[in-house]
């Protein structure tokens, strides 16, 4: 029994700790902030939102309720399962992918939401510039700034960036 507990503890540490090396730890986005982020993105029905590090899928659910296609990418398998369970009722409007968003193309995005540590924001900036060349893309970052990029709007800790 103690071995099983140890295995469970190590699995939880691995699942929640590994993200520190690729993004930010899981912290659920509160509904008021999620709603502000979606308002700032101002996406229309049929447009596509990417939530990089989608956690429990809250943003994906709120986007789907508005008719927005939502793609969530999450590295933590436990959170992928929670996000999938939370969003499965929205059918083809929501896709939850288990994986590293650094290796996922965001070229189809009309909007991107991210909670990503400052040390990775410049890398994300370059990724968007390299992959999103066909159409304008809006990015909302929860709390973390992109160095040397102008903020288009700021509300309740959400920062909007425009890519043309």
mmCIF file of C-alpha atoms in Angstrom:
data_model
loop_
_atom_site.group_PDB
_atom_site.id
_atom_site.type_symbol
_atom_site.label_atom_id
_atom_site.label_comp_id
_atom_site.label_asym_id
_atom_site.label_seq_id
_atom_site.Cartn_x
_atom_site.Cartn_y
_atom_site.Cartn_z
ATOM 1 C CA UNK A 1 0.000 0.000 0.000
ATOM 2 C CA UNK A 2 2.754 2.564 0.788
ATOM 3 C CA UNK A 3 4.331 1.781 -2.613
ATOM 4 C CA UNK A 4 1.032 2.561 -4.361
ATOM 5 C CA UNK A 5 0.749 5.873 -2.520
ATOM 6 C CA UNK A 6 4.327 6.726 -3.476
ATOM 7 C CA UNK A 7 3.602 5.916 -7.130
ATOM 8 C CA UNK A 8 0.482 8.110 -7.083
ATOM 9 C CA UNK A 9 2.358 11.004 -5.463
ATOM 10 C CA UNK A 10 5.190 10.722 -7.995
ATOM 11 C CA UNK A 11 2.700 10.581 -10.891
ATOM 12 C CA UNK A 12 0.949 13.745 -9.674
ATOM 13 C CA UNK A 13 4.284 15.538 -9.237
ATOM 14 C CA UNK A 14 5.329 14.473 -12.731
ATOM 15 C CA UNK A 15 2.008 15.459 -14.340
ATOM 16 C CA UNK A 16 1.842 18.877 -12.714
ATOM 17 C CA UNK A 17 5.563 19.590 -12.416
ATOM 18 C CA UNK A 18 6.736 18.935 -15.965
ATOM 19 C CA UNK A 19 4.952 22.003 -17.311
ATOM 20 C CA UNK A 20 7.340 24.288 -15.463
ATOM 21 C CA UNK A 21 9.906 23.390 -18.133
ATOM 22 C CA UNK A 22 7.650 24.191 -21.107
ATOM 23 C CA UNK A 23 5.203 26.865 -19.949
ATOM 24 C CA UNK A 24 3.550 27.621 -16.626
ATOM 25 C CA UNK A 25 2.017 25.614 -13.800
ATOM 26 C CA UNK A 26 -1.695 24.858 -13.874
ATOM 27 C CA UNK A 27 -3.784 27.551 -12.254
ATOM 28 C CA UNK A 28 -7.466 27.572 -13.176
ATOM 29 C CA UNK A 29 -8.653 30.707 -14.940
ATOM 30 C CA UNK A 30 -11.603 32.157 -13.068
ATOM 31 C CA UNK A 31 -14.808 32.610 -15.062
ATOM 32 C CA UNK A 32 -14.765 36.455 -14.901
ATOM 33 C CA UNK A 33 -11.229 36.554 -16.347
ATOM 34 C CA UNK A 34 -12.126 33.938 -18.979
ATOM 35 C CA UNK A 35 -15.096 36.035 -20.070
ATOM 36 C CA UNK A 36 -12.925 39.158 -20.261
ATOM 37 C CA UNK A 37 -10.370 37.283 -22.371
ATOM 38 C CA UNK A 38 -13.036 36.149 -24.827
ATOM 39 C CA UNK A 39 -14.484 39.664 -25.045
ATOM 40 C CA UNK A 40 -11.044 41.047 -25.800
ATOM 41 C CA UNK A 41 -10.451 38.447 -28.510
ATOM 42 C CA UNK A 42 -13.834 39.370 -30.018
ATOM 43 C CA UNK A 43 -14.071 36.205 -32.113
ATOM 44 C CA UNK A 44 -17.166 35.480 -34.186
ATOM 45 C CA UNK A 45 -19.055 32.236 -34.765
ATOM 46 C CA UNK A 46 -16.990 29.906 -36.898
ATOM 47 C CA UNK A 47 -13.660 31.507 -36.026
ATOM 48 C CA UNK A 48 -11.022 29.440 -34.227
ATOM 49 C CA UNK A 49 -9.527 29.928 -30.770
ATOM 50 C CA UNK A 50 -6.421 28.098 -29.619
ATOM 51 C CA UNK A 51 -5.956 27.739 -25.862
ATOM 52 C CA UNK A 52 -2.310 26.826 -25.352
ATOM 53 C CA UNK A 53 -2.132 24.972 -22.068
ATOM 54 C CA UNK A 54 -5.905 24.609 -21.858
ATOM 55 C CA UNK A 55 -5.921 23.128 -18.345
ATOM 56 C CA UNK A 56 -9.440 22.141 -17.312
ATOM 57 C CA UNK A 57 -11.048 23.430 -20.532
ATOM 58 C CA UNK A 58 -12.958 26.385 -19.079
ATOM 59 C CA UNK A 59 -11.998 28.768 -21.903
ATOM 60 C CA UNK A 60 -12.824 26.087 -24.480
ATOM 61 C CA UNK A 61 -16.318 25.610 -23.030
ATOM 62 C CA UNK A 62 -17.063 29.327 -22.914
ATOM 63 C CA UNK A 63 -15.856 29.771 -26.490
ATOM 64 C CA UNK A 64 -17.981 26.861 -27.744
ATOM 65 C CA UNK A 65 -21.050 28.341 -26.040
ATOM 66 C CA UNK A 66 -20.549 31.344 -28.341
ATOM 67 C CA UNK A 67 -20.215 29.183 -31.459
ATOM 68 C CA UNK A 68 -16.439 29.627 -31.630
ATOM 69 C CA UNK A 69 -14.346 26.633 -32.660
ATOM 70 C CA UNK A 70 -11.908 25.929 -29.848
ATOM 71 C CA UNK A 71 -8.704 23.912 -29.873
ATOM 72 C CA UNK A 72 -7.043 23.191 -26.549
ATOM 73 C CA UNK A 73 -3.536 21.821 -26.209
ATOM 74 C CA UNK A 74 -2.435 20.463 -22.842
ATOM 75 C CA UNK A 75 0.639 18.469 -21.809
ATOM 76 C CA UNK A 76 -0.837 17.139 -18.548
ATOM 77 C CA UNK A 77 -2.815 13.970 -19.325
ATOM 78 C CA UNK A 78 -4.934 14.330 -16.189
ATOM 79 C CA UNK A 79 -6.030 17.827 -17.276
ATOM 80 C CA UNK A 80 -6.601 16.622 -20.860
ATOM 81 C CA UNK A 81 -9.107 14.109 -19.524
ATOM 82 C CA UNK A 82 -10.845 16.761 -17.407
ATOM 83 C CA UNK A 83 -10.963 19.203 -20.343
ATOM 84 C CA UNK A 84 -12.311 16.510 -22.662
ATOM 85 C CA UNK A 85 -15.021 15.533 -20.159
ATOM 86 C CA UNK A 86 -15.940 19.172 -19.645
ATOM 87 C CA UNK A 87 -16.169 19.969 -23.364
ATOM 88 C CA UNK A 88 -17.435 16.771 -24.988
ATOM 89 C CA UNK A 89 -21.018 18.074 -25.123
ATOM 90 C CA UNK A 90 -19.901 20.704 -27.648
ATOM 91 C CA UNK A 91 -19.075 18.037 -30.221
ATOM 92 C CA UNK A 92 -17.078 19.206 -33.195
ATOM 93 C CA UNK A 93 -16.729 22.762 -31.912
ATOM 94 C CA UNK A 94 -14.065 21.687 -29.399
ATOM 95 C CA UNK A 95 -10.906 19.649 -29.856
ATOM 96 C CA UNK A 96 -8.679 18.797 -26.899
ATOM 97 C CA UNK A 97 -5.184 17.624 -27.826
ATOM 98 C CA UNK A 98 -2.718 15.916 -25.516
ATOM 99 C CA UNK A 99 0.675 17.303 -26.357
ATOM 100 C CA UNK A 100 3.182 20.090 -26.240
ATOM 101 C CA UNK A 101 1.882 23.288 -27.801
ATOM 102 C CA UNK A 102 5.373 24.234 -28.953
ATOM 103 C CA UNK A 103 5.084 21.452 -31.546
ATOM 104 C CA UNK A 104 1.460 22.249 -32.461
ATOM 105 C CA UNK A 105 0.782 24.558 -35.391
ATOM 106 C CA UNK A 106 -1.354 27.598 -34.571
ATOM 107 C CA UNK A 107 -1.621 28.720 -38.206
ATOM 108 C CA UNK A 108 -5.415 28.169 -38.211
ATOM 109 C CA UNK A 109 -5.945 30.415 -35.186
ATOM 110 C CA UNK A 110 -7.977 33.597 -35.276
ATOM 111 C CA UNK A 111 -7.337 34.052 -31.562
ATOM 112 C CA UNK A 112 -4.988 32.556 -28.998
ATOM 113 C CA UNK A 113 -5.299 32.457 -25.220
ATOM 114 C CA UNK A 114 -2.313 31.651 -23.058
ATOM 115 C CA UNK A 115 -1.174 31.646 -19.452
ATOM 116 C CA UNK A 116 2.540 31.324 -20.028
ATOM 117 C CA UNK A 117 5.495 32.367 -17.911
ATOM 118 C CA UNK A 118 7.376 35.503 -18.986
ATOM 119 C CA UNK A 119 10.513 33.586 -19.882
ATOM 120 C CA UNK A 120 8.612 31.835 -22.707
ATOM 121 C CA UNK A 121 6.696 34.807 -24.109
ATOM 122 C CA UNK A 122 9.379 35.871 -26.605
ATOM 123 C CA UNK A 123 9.483 32.311 -27.954
ATOM 124 C CA UNK A 124 5.681 32.352 -28.335
ATOM 125 C CA UNK A 125 5.911 35.711 -30.119
ATOM 126 C CA UNK A 126 8.330 34.211 -32.669
ATOM 127 C CA UNK A 127 6.121 31.133 -33.090
ATOM 128 C CA UNK A 128 3.099 33.278 -33.926
ATOM 129 C CA UNK A 129 5.069 35.443 -36.373
ATOM 130 C CA UNK A 130 6.428 32.338 -38.116
ATOM 131 C CA UNK A 131 3.145 30.384 -38.274
ATOM 132 C CA UNK A 132 0.416 33.015 -38.619
ATOM 133 C CA UNK A 133 1.231 34.791 -41.864
ATOM 134 C CA UNK A 134 -2.054 34.439 -43.776
ATOM 135 C CA UNK A 135 -4.514 36.316 -41.563
ATOM 136 C CA UNK A 136 -4.519 38.606 -38.513
ATOM 137 C CA UNK A 137 -4.354 36.875 -35.124
ATOM 138 C CA UNK A 138 -5.201 38.203 -31.682
ATOM 139 C CA UNK A 139 -3.422 36.916 -28.587
ATOM 140 C CA UNK A 140 -4.617 37.337 -25.014
ATOM 141 C CA UNK A 141 -2.087 36.574 -22.322
ATOM 142 C CA UNK A 142 -3.168 36.226 -18.735
ATOM 143 C CA UNK A 143 -0.730 38.412 -16.754
ATOM 144 C CA UNK A 144 2.471 37.806 -18.695
ATOM 145 C CA UNK A 145 3.871 40.347 -21.150
ATOM 146 C CA UNK A 146 5.636 39.896 -24.456
ATOM 147 C CA UNK A 147 8.893 41.841 -24.219
ATOM 148 C CA UNK A 148 9.135 44.726 -26.684
ATOM 149 C CA UNK A 149 5.621 44.159 -28.147
ATOM 150 C CA UNK A 150 2.936 46.806 -27.743
ATOM 151 C CA UNK A 151 -0.140 45.912 -25.751
ATOM 152 C CA UNK A 152 -3.344 46.781 -27.646
ATOM 153 C CA UNK A 153 -5.617 46.508 -24.606
ATOM 154 C CA UNK A 154 -5.386 45.556 -20.938
ATOM 155 C CA UNK A 155 -8.274 44.528 -18.682
ATOM 156 C CA UNK A 156 -8.331 42.676 -15.366
ATOM 157 C CA UNK A 157 -4.866 41.221 -15.853
ATOM 158 C CA UNK A 158 -5.520 40.214 -19.472
ATOM 159 C CA UNK A 159 -3.189 41.612 -22.123
ATOM 160 C CA UNK A 160 -4.239 41.806 -25.779
ATOM 161 C CA UNK A 161 -1.686 41.670 -28.568
ATOM 162 C CA UNK A 162 -2.441 42.040 -32.284
ATOM 163 C CA UNK A 163 -0.583 40.245 -35.080
ATOM 164 C CA UNK A 164 -1.268 41.359 -38.678
#
